mmCIF file of C-alpha atoms and ligand atoms in Angstrom:
data_model
loop_
_atom_site.group_PDB
_atom_site.id
_atom_site.type_symbol
_atom_site.label_atom_id
_atom_site.label_comp_id
_atom_site.label_asym_id
_atom_site.label_seq_id
_atom_site.Cartn_x
_atom_site.Cartn_y
_atom_site.Cartn_z
ATOM 1 C CA UNK A 1 -31.954 47.347 11.181
ATOM 2 C CA UNK A 2 -29.074 47.981 13.606
ATOM 3 C CA UNK A 3 -29.359 51.096 15.773
ATOM 4 C CA UNK A 4 -26.095 53.053 15.796
ATOM 5 C CA UNK A 5 -25.755 54.788 19.217
ATOM 6 C CA UNK A 6 -22.657 56.664 18.035
ATOM 7 C CA UNK A 7 -24.538 58.463 15.291
ATOM 8 C CA UNK A 8 -25.123 61.693 17.243
ATOM 9 C CA UNK A 9 -22.107 63.508 15.783
ATOM 10 C CA UNK A 10 -23.108 62.458 12.310
ATOM 11 C CA UNK A 11 -26.693 63.615 12.872
ATOM 12 C CA UNK A 12 -25.424 66.964 14.094
ATOM 13 C CA UNK A 13 -23.274 67.271 10.984
ATOM 14 C CA UNK A 14 -26.237 66.584 8.726
ATOM 15 C CA UNK A 15 -28.454 68.948 10.696
ATOM 16 C CA UNK A 16 -25.913 71.731 10.205
ATOM 17 C CA UNK A 17 -25.899 71.172 6.440
ATOM 18 C CA UNK A 18 -22.409 69.709 6.072
ATOM 19 C CA UNK A 19 -21.379 67.333 3.282
ATOM 20 C CA UNK A 20 -21.240 63.625 4.149
ATOM 21 C CA UNK A 21 -19.137 60.882 2.577
ATOM 22 C CA UNK A 22 -20.099 57.400 1.393
ATOM 23 C CA UNK A 23 -19.231 55.707 4.675
ATOM 24 C CA UNK A 24 -21.368 58.202 6.587
ATOM 25 C CA UNK A 25 -24.192 57.675 4.089
ATOM 26 C CA UNK A 26 -24.122 53.971 4.904
ATOM 27 C CA UNK A 27 -24.430 54.775 8.609
ATOM 28 C CA UNK A 28 -27.312 57.142 7.950
ATOM 29 C CA UNK A 29 -29.043 54.477 5.895
ATOM 30 C CA UNK A 30 -29.219 52.314 9.038
ATOM 31 C CA UNK A 31 -30.930 54.961 11.158
ATOM 32 C CA UNK A 32 -34.573 54.537 12.141
ATOM 33 C CA UNK A 33 -36.652 55.829 9.241
ATOM 34 C CA UNK A 34 -38.271 58.676 11.144
ATOM 35 C CA UNK A 35 -34.858 60.059 12.201
ATOM 36 C CA UNK A 36 -33.517 59.869 8.679
ATOM 37 C CA UNK A 37 -36.682 61.577 7.444
ATOM 38 C CA UNK A 38 -36.295 64.443 9.928
ATOM 39 C CA UNK A 39 -32.710 65.011 8.828
ATOM 40 C CA UNK A 40 -33.721 64.997 5.152
ATOM 41 C CA UNK A 41 -36.540 67.429 5.861
ATOM 42 C CA UNK A 42 -34.041 69.711 7.554
ATOM 43 C CA UNK A 43 -31.804 69.537 4.461
ATOM 44 C CA UNK A 44 -34.794 70.321 2.238
ATOM 45 C CA UNK A 45 -35.439 73.424 4.345
ATOM 46 C CA UNK A 46 -31.793 74.486 4.077
ATOM 47 C CA UNK A 47 -31.748 73.942 0.296
ATOM 48 C CA UNK A 48 -34.989 75.775 -0.373
ATOM 49 C CA UNK A 49 -35.197 78.461 2.327
ATOM 50 C CA UNK A 50 -33.705 81.292 0.275
ATOM 51 C CA UNK A 51 -35.703 80.619 -2.883
ATOM 52 C CA UNK A 52 -38.990 82.135 -4.068
ATOM 53 C CA UNK A 53 -38.516 85.358 -2.097
ATOM 54 C CA UNK A 54 -37.717 83.471 1.079
ATOM 55 C CA UNK A 55 -40.843 81.279 0.814
ATOM 56 C CA UNK A 56 -39.135 78.301 -0.791
ATOM 57 C CA UNK A 57 -39.522 76.229 2.332
ATOM 58 C CA UNK A 58 -43.337 76.616 2.266
ATOM 59 C CA UNK A 59 -43.876 76.037 -1.439
ATOM 60 C CA UNK A 60 -44.340 72.671 -3.125
ATOM 61 C CA UNK A 61 -44.012 72.816 -6.888
ATOM 62 C CA UNK A 62 -45.200 70.666 -9.787
ATOM 63 C CA UNK A 63 -45.250 70.874 -13.567
ATOM 64 C CA UNK A 64 -48.012 70.214 -16.034
ATOM 65 C CA UNK A 65 -46.524 68.432 -19.002
ATOM 66 C CA UNK A 66 -47.118 65.553 -21.357
ATOM 67 C CA UNK A 67 -44.955 62.502 -21.780
ATOM 68 C CA UNK A 68 -44.650 61.668 -25.454
ATOM 69 C CA UNK A 69 -42.771 58.585 -26.612
ATOM 70 C CA UNK A 70 -41.864 59.191 -30.245
ATOM 71 C CA UNK A 71 -41.236 55.510 -30.943
ATOM 72 C CA UNK A 72 -41.451 52.230 -29.062
ATOM 73 C CA UNK A 73 -39.013 50.519 -31.424
ATOM 74 C CA UNK A 74 -35.819 49.762 -29.573
ATOM 75 C CA UNK A 75 -32.881 47.428 -30.015
ATOM 76 C CA UNK A 76 -31.544 47.656 -26.466
ATOM 77 C CA UNK A 77 -33.889 45.125 -24.798
ATOM 78 C CA UNK A 78 -33.415 46.212 -21.167
ATOM 79 C CA UNK A 79 -34.552 43.448 -18.846
ATOM 80 C CA UNK A 80 -36.650 45.837 -16.739
ATOM 81 C CA UNK A 81 -38.559 47.308 -19.705
ATOM 82 C CA UNK A 82 -42.084 46.375 -20.774
ATOM 83 C CA UNK A 83 -42.371 49.208 -23.298
ATOM 84 C CA UNK A 84 -40.063 48.321 -26.173
ATOM 85 C CA UNK A 85 -41.098 46.585 -29.411
ATOM 86 C CA UNK A 86 -39.160 45.358 -32.425
ATOM 87 C CA UNK A 87 -39.872 46.679 -35.914
ATOM 88 C CA UNK A 88 -41.764 43.470 -36.684
ATOM 89 C CA UNK A 89 -44.247 43.826 -33.806
ATOM 90 C CA UNK A 90 -47.723 44.828 -34.974
ATOM 91 C CA UNK A 91 -48.055 47.480 -32.263
ATOM 92 C CA UNK A 92 -44.688 49.140 -32.958
ATOM 93 C CA UNK A 93 -44.853 52.772 -34.077
ATOM 94 C CA UNK A 94 -42.955 55.927 -34.960
ATOM 95 C CA UNK A 95 -44.937 59.087 -34.260
ATOM 96 C CA UNK A 96 -45.988 61.404 -37.117
ATOM 97 C CA UNK A 97 -45.941 65.202 -36.862
ATOM 98 C CA UNK A 98 -49.763 65.174 -36.983
ATOM 99 C CA UNK A 99 -50.018 62.778 -34.028
ATOM 100 C CA UNK A 100 -47.472 64.828 -32.119
ATOM 101 C CA UNK A 101 -49.373 68.065 -32.797
ATOM 102 C CA UNK A 102 -52.629 66.484 -31.637
ATOM 103 C CA UNK A 103 -51.057 65.520 -28.305
ATOM 104 C CA UNK A 104 -49.509 68.961 -27.800
ATOM 105 C CA UNK A 105 -52.769 70.752 -28.678
ATOM 106 C CA UNK A 106 -54.547 68.680 -26.025
ATOM 107 C CA UNK A 107 -51.849 69.557 -23.503
ATOM 108 C CA UNK A 108 -52.043 73.274 -24.253
ATOM 109 C CA UNK A 109 -55.817 73.194 -23.760
ATOM 110 C CA UNK A 110 -55.281 72.224 -20.115
ATOM 111 C CA UNK A 111 -52.449 74.702 -19.552
ATOM 112 C CA UNK A 112 -49.395 72.477 -20.014
ATOM 113 C CA UNK A 113 -46.017 74.019 -20.740
ATOM 114 C CA UNK A 114 -43.641 71.187 -21.582
ATOM 115 C CA UNK A 115 -43.340 67.861 -23.360
ATOM 116 C CA UNK A 116 -41.136 65.067 -22.102
ATOM 117 C CA UNK A 117 -40.018 63.581 -25.421
ATOM 118 C CA UNK A 118 -38.288 60.225 -25.194
ATOM 119 C CA UNK A 119 -38.254 57.043 -27.201
ATOM 120 C CA UNK A 120 -36.777 53.677 -27.826
ATOM 121 C CA UNK A 121 -33.369 53.424 -29.431
ATOM 122 C CA UNK A 122 -34.564 53.138 -33.009
ATOM 123 C CA UNK A 123 -31.884 51.540 -35.171
ATOM 124 C CA UNK A 124 -32.741 53.386 -38.402
ATOM 125 C CA UNK A 125 -34.001 56.938 -37.775
ATOM 126 C CA UNK A 126 -31.317 59.369 -38.954
ATOM 127 C CA UNK A 127 -30.308 62.766 -37.617
ATOM 128 C CA UNK A 128 -32.489 64.664 -40.104
ATOM 129 C CA UNK A 129 -35.560 62.872 -38.756
ATOM 130 C CA UNK A 130 -34.851 64.215 -35.254
ATOM 131 C CA UNK A 131 -33.866 67.693 -36.424
ATOM 132 C CA UNK A 132 -37.035 67.925 -38.559
ATOM 133 C CA UNK A 133 -39.082 66.963 -35.517
ATOM 134 C CA UNK A 134 -37.435 69.584 -33.293
ATOM 135 C CA UNK A 135 -37.626 72.291 -35.957
ATOM 136 C CA UNK A 136 -41.304 71.539 -36.485
ATOM 137 C CA UNK A 137 -41.944 71.840 -32.731
ATOM 138 C CA UNK A 138 -39.936 75.048 -32.444
ATOM 139 C CA UNK A 139 -41.818 76.684 -35.319
ATOM 140 C CA UNK A 140 -45.296 75.563 -34.299
ATOM 141 C CA UNK A 141 -45.028 75.568 -30.489
ATOM 142 C CA UNK A 142 -42.268 78.001 -29.462
ATOM 143 C CA UNK A 143 -43.915 78.373 -26.037
ATOM 144 C CA UNK A 144 -43.523 74.661 -25.224
ATOM 145 C CA UNK A 145 -40.267 73.446 -23.672
ATOM 146 C CA UNK A 146 -38.965 70.267 -25.247
ATOM 147 C CA UNK A 147 -37.454 68.273 -22.394
ATOM 148 C CA UNK A 148 -36.138 65.478 -24.520
ATOM 149 C CA UNK A 149 -33.780 62.609 -25.278
ATOM 150 C CA UNK A 150 -32.132 60.879 -22.334
ATOM 151 C CA UNK A 151 -28.344 60.327 -22.244
ATOM 152 C CA UNK A 152 -28.622 56.744 -23.443
ATOM 153 C CA UNK A 153 -30.527 57.987 -26.512
ATOM 154 C CA UNK A 154 -27.674 60.410 -27.252
ATOM 155 C CA UNK A 155 -25.107 57.640 -26.872
ATOM 156 C CA UNK A 156 -27.190 55.620 -29.352
ATOM 157 C CA UNK A 157 -27.309 58.640 -31.727
ATOM 158 C CA UNK A 158 -23.524 58.875 -31.577
ATOM 159 C CA UNK A 159 -23.295 55.298 -32.823
ATOM 160 C CA UNK A 160 -25.988 55.652 -35.506
ATOM 161 C CA UNK A 161 -24.997 59.117 -36.786
ATOM 162 C CA UNK A 162 -21.234 58.599 -36.429
ATOM 163 C CA UNK A 163 -20.744 62.114 -35.007
ATOM 164 C CA UNK A 164 -19.280 63.477 -31.749
ATOM 165 C CA UNK A 165 -21.696 64.047 -28.877
ATOM 166 C CA UNK A 166 -20.978 67.758 -28.723
ATOM 167 C CA UNK A 167 -21.981 68.203 -32.354
ATOM 168 C CA UNK A 168 -25.177 66.172 -31.999
ATOM 169 C CA UNK A 169 -26.330 67.852 -28.791
ATOM 170 C CA UNK A 170 -25.381 71.264 -30.218
ATOM 171 C CA UNK A 171 -27.453 70.659 -33.351
ATOM 172 C CA UNK A 172 -30.427 69.430 -31.290
ATOM 173 C CA UNK A 173 -30.120 72.521 -29.121
ATOM 174 C CA UNK A 174 -30.054 74.836 -32.161
ATOM 175 C CA UNK A 175 -33.143 73.069 -33.507
ATOM 176 C CA UNK A 176 -35.075 73.753 -30.295
ATOM 177 C CA UNK A 177 -34.180 71.207 -27.623
ATOM 178 C CA UNK A 178 -34.662 72.972 -24.272
ATOM 179 C CA UNK A 179 -33.441 70.532 -21.623
ATOM 180 C CA UNK A 180 -32.538 66.878 -21.101
ATOM 181 C CA UNK A 181 -34.292 64.317 -18.887
ATOM 182 C CA UNK A 182 -32.150 62.086 -16.683
ATOM 183 C CA UNK A 183 -33.763 58.872 -17.895
ATOM 184 C CA UNK A 184 -31.684 55.738 -18.235
ATOM 185 C CA UNK A 185 -29.586 56.569 -15.168
ATOM 186 C CA UNK A 186 -30.894 53.514 -13.312
ATOM 187 C CA UNK A 187 -27.807 52.720 -11.189
ATOM 188 C CA UNK A 188 -24.553 54.274 -12.413
ATOM 189 C CA UNK A 189 -22.439 51.253 -11.532
ATOM 190 C CA UNK A 190 -21.372 49.186 -14.525
ATOM 191 C CA UNK A 191 -21.584 45.776 -12.884
ATOM 192 C CA UNK A 192 -25.269 46.523 -12.215
ATOM 193 C CA UNK A 193 -25.877 47.946 -15.702
ATOM 194 C CA UNK A 194 -24.303 44.880 -17.300
ATOM 195 C CA UNK A 195 -26.881 42.719 -15.534
ATOM 196 C CA UNK A 196 -30.017 44.734 -16.253
ATOM 197 C CA UNK A 197 -29.297 46.573 -19.514
ATOM 198 C CA UNK A 198 -26.032 45.333 -21.037
ATOM 199 C CA UNK A 199 -26.610 47.029 -24.400
ATOM 200 C CA UNK A 200 -27.355 50.456 -22.979
ATOM 201 C CA UNK A 201 -24.995 53.358 -22.243
ATOM 202 C CA UNK A 202 -22.604 52.536 -19.401
ATOM 203 C CA UNK A 203 -22.051 54.873 -16.442
ATOM 204 C CA UNK A 204 -19.216 56.955 -17.917
ATOM 205 C CA UNK A 205 -21.130 57.451 -21.159
ATOM 206 C CA UNK A 206 -24.295 58.549 -19.336
ATOM 207 C CA UNK A 207 -22.262 61.093 -17.380
ATOM 208 C CA UNK A 208 -20.353 62.190 -20.492
ATOM 209 C CA UNK A 209 -23.643 63.188 -22.148
ATOM 210 C CA UNK A 210 -24.681 65.166 -19.078
ATOM 211 C CA UNK A 211 -21.278 66.826 -18.894
ATOM 212 C CA UNK A 212 -21.440 67.812 -22.571
ATOM 213 C CA UNK A 213 -25.019 69.061 -22.310
ATOM 214 C CA UNK A 214 -24.325 71.109 -19.178
ATOM 215 C CA UNK A 215 -21.295 72.716 -20.809
ATOM 216 C CA UNK A 216 -23.463 73.635 -23.794
ATOM 217 C CA UNK A 217 -25.866 75.359 -21.408
ATOM 218 C CA UNK A 218 -28.588 72.711 -21.267
ATOM 219 C CA UNK A 219 -29.991 71.777 -17.866
ATOM 220 C CA UNK A 220 -31.053 68.257 -17.025
ATOM 221 C CA UNK A 221 -32.443 66.123 -14.261
ATOM 222 C CA UNK A 222 -30.729 63.166 -12.591
ATOM 223 C CA UNK A 223 -32.516 59.944 -11.749
ATOM 224 C CA UNK A 224 -32.101 56.660 -9.926
ATOM 225 C CA UNK A 225 -34.164 53.490 -10.367
ATOM 226 C CA UNK A 226 -33.475 51.106 -7.532
ATOM 227 C CA UNK A 227 -34.797 47.934 -5.921
ATOM 228 C CA UNK A 228 -33.641 45.353 -8.470
ATOM 229 C CA UNK A 229 -30.191 43.692 -8.475
ATOM 230 C CA UNK A 230 -28.131 46.449 -6.858
ATOM 231 C CA UNK A 231 -26.823 46.697 -3.296
ATOM 232 C CA UNK A 232 -27.166 49.686 -0.973
ATOM 233 C CA UNK A 233 -23.460 50.375 -1.582
ATOM 234 C CA UNK A 234 -24.195 50.542 -5.317
ATOM 235 C CA UNK A 235 -26.939 53.109 -4.687
ATOM 236 C CA UNK A 236 -24.552 55.247 -2.665
ATOM 237 C CA UNK A 237 -21.919 54.984 -5.403
ATOM 238 C CA UNK A 238 -24.606 56.139 -7.843
ATOM 239 C CA UNK A 239 -25.360 59.168 -5.678
ATOM 240 C CA UNK A 240 -21.675 59.918 -5.437
ATOM 241 C CA UNK A 241 -21.188 59.887 -9.204
ATOM 242 C CA UNK A 242 -24.095 62.303 -9.613
ATOM 243 C CA UNK A 243 -22.726 64.604 -6.902
ATOM 244 C CA UNK A 244 -19.233 64.629 -8.407
ATOM 245 C CA UNK A 245 -20.694 65.434 -11.834
ATOM 246 C CA UNK A 246 -22.786 68.231 -10.377
ATOM 247 C CA UNK A 247 -19.689 69.714 -8.723
ATOM 248 C CA UNK A 248 -18.032 69.642 -12.144
ATOM 249 C CA UNK A 249 -20.725 70.868 -14.504
ATOM 250 C CA UNK A 250 -23.555 72.114 -12.299
ATOM 251 C CA UNK A 251 -26.495 71.534 -14.647
ATOM 252 C CA UNK A 252 -28.717 69.153 -12.689
ATOM 253 C CA UNK A 253 -31.863 70.984 -11.634
ATOM 254 C CA UNK A 254 -33.457 68.060 -9.807
ATOM 255 C CA UNK A 255 -33.050 64.507 -8.607
ATOM 256 C CA UNK A 256 -35.777 61.905 -9.027
ATOM 257 C CA UNK A 257 -35.636 58.385 -7.629
ATOM 258 C CA UNK A 258 -38.161 55.610 -7.914
ATOM 259 C CA UNK A 259 -38.455 51.903 -7.274
ATOM 260 C CA UNK A 260 -38.282 49.267 -9.977
ATOM 261 C CA UNK A 261 -41.704 48.116 -11.228
ATOM 262 C CA UNK A 262 -41.459 44.517 -12.351
ATOM 263 C CA UNK A 263 -44.776 43.617 -13.985
ATOM 264 C CA UNK A 264 -44.465 42.505 -17.633
ATOM 265 C CA UNK A 265 -40.654 42.683 -17.479
ATOM 266 C CA UNK A 266 -38.009 39.948 -17.657
ATOM 267 C CA UNK A 267 -36.270 41.184 -14.503
ATOM 268 C CA UNK A 268 -37.736 39.675 -11.379
ATOM 269 C CA UNK A 269 -37.143 41.208 -7.951
ATOM 270 C CA UNK A 270 -39.221 41.339 -4.773
ATOM 271 C CA UNK A 271 -41.274 44.581 -4.614
ATOM 272 C CA UNK A 272 -39.462 47.439 -2.929
ATOM 273 C CA UNK A 273 -41.863 48.962 -0.406
ATOM 274 C CA UNK A 274 -42.565 52.420 0.946
ATOM 275 C CA UNK A 275 -40.042 52.153 3.804
ATOM 276 C CA UNK A 276 -37.173 51.536 1.387
ATOM 277 C CA UNK A 277 -38.386 54.209 -1.013
ATOM 278 C CA UNK A 278 -38.605 56.874 1.706
ATOM 279 C CA UNK A 279 -35.260 55.802 3.151
ATOM 280 C CA UNK A 280 -33.490 56.226 -0.196
ATOM 281 C CA UNK A 281 -35.272 59.479 -0.979
ATOM 282 C CA UNK A 282 -34.167 60.894 2.382
ATOM 283 C CA UNK A 283 -30.610 59.676 1.942
ATOM 284 C CA UNK A 284 -30.493 61.162 -1.576
ATOM 285 C CA UNK A 285 -31.620 64.561 -0.313
ATOM 286 C CA UNK A 286 -28.863 64.539 2.300
ATOM 287 C CA UNK A 287 -26.113 63.201 0.035
ATOM 288 C CA UNK A 288 -26.907 65.386 -2.967
ATOM 289 C CA UNK A 289 -26.180 68.648 -1.202
ATOM 290 C CA UNK A 290 -25.538 70.391 -4.538
ATOM 291 C CA UNK A 291 -28.911 69.687 -6.171
ATOM 292 C CA UNK A 292 -31.713 71.983 -5.027
ATOM 293 C CA UNK A 293 -34.761 69.963 -5.934
ATOM 294 C CA UNK A 294 -35.899 66.427 -5.138
ATOM 295 C CA UNK A 295 -39.076 65.037 -6.624
ATOM 296 C CA UNK A 296 -41.589 62.754 -4.996
ATOM 297 C CA UNK A 297 -42.354 59.692 -7.103
ATOM 298 C CA UNK A 298 -46.097 59.439 -6.451
ATOM 299 C CA UNK A 299 -46.436 57.741 -9.864
ATOM 300 C CA UNK A 300 -44.790 54.594 -8.502
ATOM 301 C CA UNK A 301 -45.591 55.003 -4.785
ATOM 302 C CA UNK A 302 -49.180 56.196 -4.824
ATOM 303 C CA UNK A 303 -50.681 59.452 -3.617
ATOM 304 C CA UNK A 304 -50.316 58.884 0.133
ATOM 305 C CA UNK A 305 -46.629 57.931 0.057
ATOM 306 C CA UNK A 306 -46.146 60.632 -2.574
ATOM 307 C CA UNK A 307 -47.442 63.124 -0.035
ATOM 308 C CA UNK A 308 -45.363 61.716 2.837
ATOM 309 C CA UNK A 309 -42.292 61.954 0.580
ATOM 310 C CA UNK A 310 -42.674 65.729 0.837
ATOM 311 C CA UNK A 311 -41.646 65.373 4.488
ATOM 312 C CA UNK A 312 -38.708 63.064 3.617
ATOM 313 C CA UNK A 313 -36.708 65.495 1.523
ATOM 314 C CA UNK A 314 -38.837 66.041 -1.580
ATOM 315 C CA UNK A 315 -39.987 69.571 -2.440
ATOM 316 C CA UNK A 316 -41.682 68.879 -5.757
ATOM 317 C CA UNK A 317 -44.449 66.561 -6.924
ATOM 318 C CA UNK A 318 -43.027 66.262 -10.421
ATOM 319 C CA UNK A 319 -45.371 66.079 -13.299
ATOM 320 C CA UNK A 320 -49.104 65.808 -13.693
ATOM 321 C CA UNK A 321 -48.450 63.522 -16.608
ATOM 322 C CA UNK A 322 -51.120 63.495 -19.247
ATOM 323 C CA UNK A 323 -49.686 60.324 -20.644
ATOM 324 C CA UNK A 324 -47.245 57.842 -19.196
ATOM 325 C CA UNK A 325 -46.388 54.738 -21.164
ATOM 326 C CA UNK A 326 -43.171 53.324 -19.807
ATOM 327 C CA UNK A 327 -43.644 52.857 -16.075
ATOM 328 C CA UNK A 328 -47.368 52.116 -16.515
ATOM 329 C CA UNK A 329 -46.615 49.151 -18.771
ATOM 330 C CA UNK A 330 -44.532 47.721 -15.943
ATOM 331 C CA UNK A 331 -47.507 47.742 -13.595
ATOM 332 C CA UNK A 332 -47.912 51.233 -12.176
ATOM 333 C CA UNK A 333 -51.409 52.690 -12.245
ATOM 334 C CA UNK A 334 -51.395 55.850 -10.141
ATOM 335 C CA UNK A 335 -52.877 59.038 -11.589
ATOM 336 C CA UNK A 336 -53.476 62.454 -10.104
ATOM 337 C CA UNK A 337 -55.373 65.546 -11.194
ATOM 338 C CA UNK A 338 -54.234 69.064 -10.419
ATOM 339 C CA UNK A 339 -56.835 69.593 -7.695
ATOM 340 C CA UNK A 340 -55.715 66.329 -6.016
ATOM 341 C CA UNK A 341 -52.177 67.685 -5.958
ATOM 342 C CA UNK A 342 -53.370 70.941 -4.440
ATOM 343 C CA UNK A 343 -55.282 69.050 -1.761
ATOM 344 C CA UNK A 344 -52.225 66.947 -0.814
ATOM 345 C CA UNK A 345 -49.999 70.007 -0.642
ATOM 346 C CA UNK A 346 -52.462 72.183 1.308
ATOM 347 C CA UNK A 347 -52.953 69.282 3.685
ATOM 348 C CA UNK A 348 -49.263 69.620 4.651
ATOM 349 C CA UNK A 349 -49.686 73.338 5.268
ATOM 350 C CA UNK A 350 -47.786 74.254 2.106
ATOM 351 C CA UNK A 351 -48.598 76.287 -0.967
ATOM 352 C CA UNK A 352 -48.925 74.500 -4.327
ATOM 353 C CA UNK A 353 -47.329 76.280 -7.293
ATOM 354 C CA UNK A 354 -46.969 75.335 -10.907
ATOM 355 C CA UNK A 355 -43.424 75.665 -12.247
ATOM 356 C CA UNK A 356 -41.486 75.379 -15.469
ATOM 357 C CA UNK A 357 -38.534 73.104 -16.139
ATOM 358 C CA UNK A 358 -36.153 75.567 -14.472
ATOM 359 C CA UNK A 359 -38.203 75.675 -11.269
ATOM 360 C CA UNK A 360 -39.470 79.197 -11.926
ATOM 361 C CA UNK A 361 -43.007 79.686 -10.607
ATOM 362 C CA UNK A 362 -45.708 80.094 -13.239
ATOM 363 C CA UNK A 363 -48.931 80.964 -11.397
HETATM 364 S S1 SF4 B 401 -35.778 51.174 -21.208
HETATM 365 FE FE1 SF4 B 401 -35.516 52.408 -23.068
HETATM 366 S S2 SF4 B 401 -33.590 51.659 -23.922
HETATM 367 FE FE2 SF4 B 401 -34.277 50.081 -22.512
HETATM 368 S S3 SF4 B 401 -35.477 48.656 -23.785
HETATM 369 FE FE3 SF4 B 401 -36.927 50.128 -22.886
HETATM 370 S S4 SF4 B 401 -37.143 51.683 -24.468
HETATM 371 FE FE4 SF4 B 401 -35.266 50.538 -24.946
#
């Protein structure tokens, strides 16, 4: 790591809350980690200070939801994925309404408010199958937000259904879809996507879905999975594409980054450690000056780094996931109960609060 003695002006600029460009981001990336962390923490304070009746800076939020994968059948074969199956695999499945209800009933018993509904890119399910599913959920569980279907799923639907994105997303919205997860973002640089997931939505398509959804009034999250074949410049380009999109359509409620988990996948890369994770989280908080919330990825980093992340720009611990199938099949094993989350947050001198998908406090 090269120390940049001329960085004082840049640090002052970040401290004052000004926008930085890609070249400045690269210089920040080379700062000692603790300095970068302090600057990101300052930007977290600036972003959150006016929220929650002026207490936003002291509150750390989380959501209680359940991750439900409606099918593991997928014909995209991403090299980093250990979750997908083909239709011929004995353990492939498509969820039934009864199974779905059982999972939601369990979630409601412990106070959950949202399902994260995502799946493989199933080659045969038609639009009626999805609309039936959403209508069923809306009728039976109107109190539960359906945070569902990542942009790459919508791009797949466009191919399978042969309809424009706006029409598909509009119909899903009418049937009860509440918001869209930012899954499948990985790195929004096509030369990277062509190496790790050549059959999946490319960068412009991913952003096109978000643009369409935001204009229809649906909020979404934005994500980044890093630590595989990309360069630091690619990561900064990814952040820039997200920031430009947010300036345009304004619907990203949060940014979530995590490191690639390689176990059981065909993509091999040296593990990306806590230093690199915290460095990128901090840089993301500073670069994405138009997204209020940054989540800590304790699921991939563990509880201790997950807690430290709250001093490196994150203001939210994400989900207490009742079920996680995708990252866990690639080797991640971290779990946390609600009282563990409270302990970590209190330990930092902050107040833990449950939230909904729109970052409104619930308790
Ligand atoms: S990451 Fe998603 S799209 Fe890619 S293979 Fe796995 S299930 Fe399919």
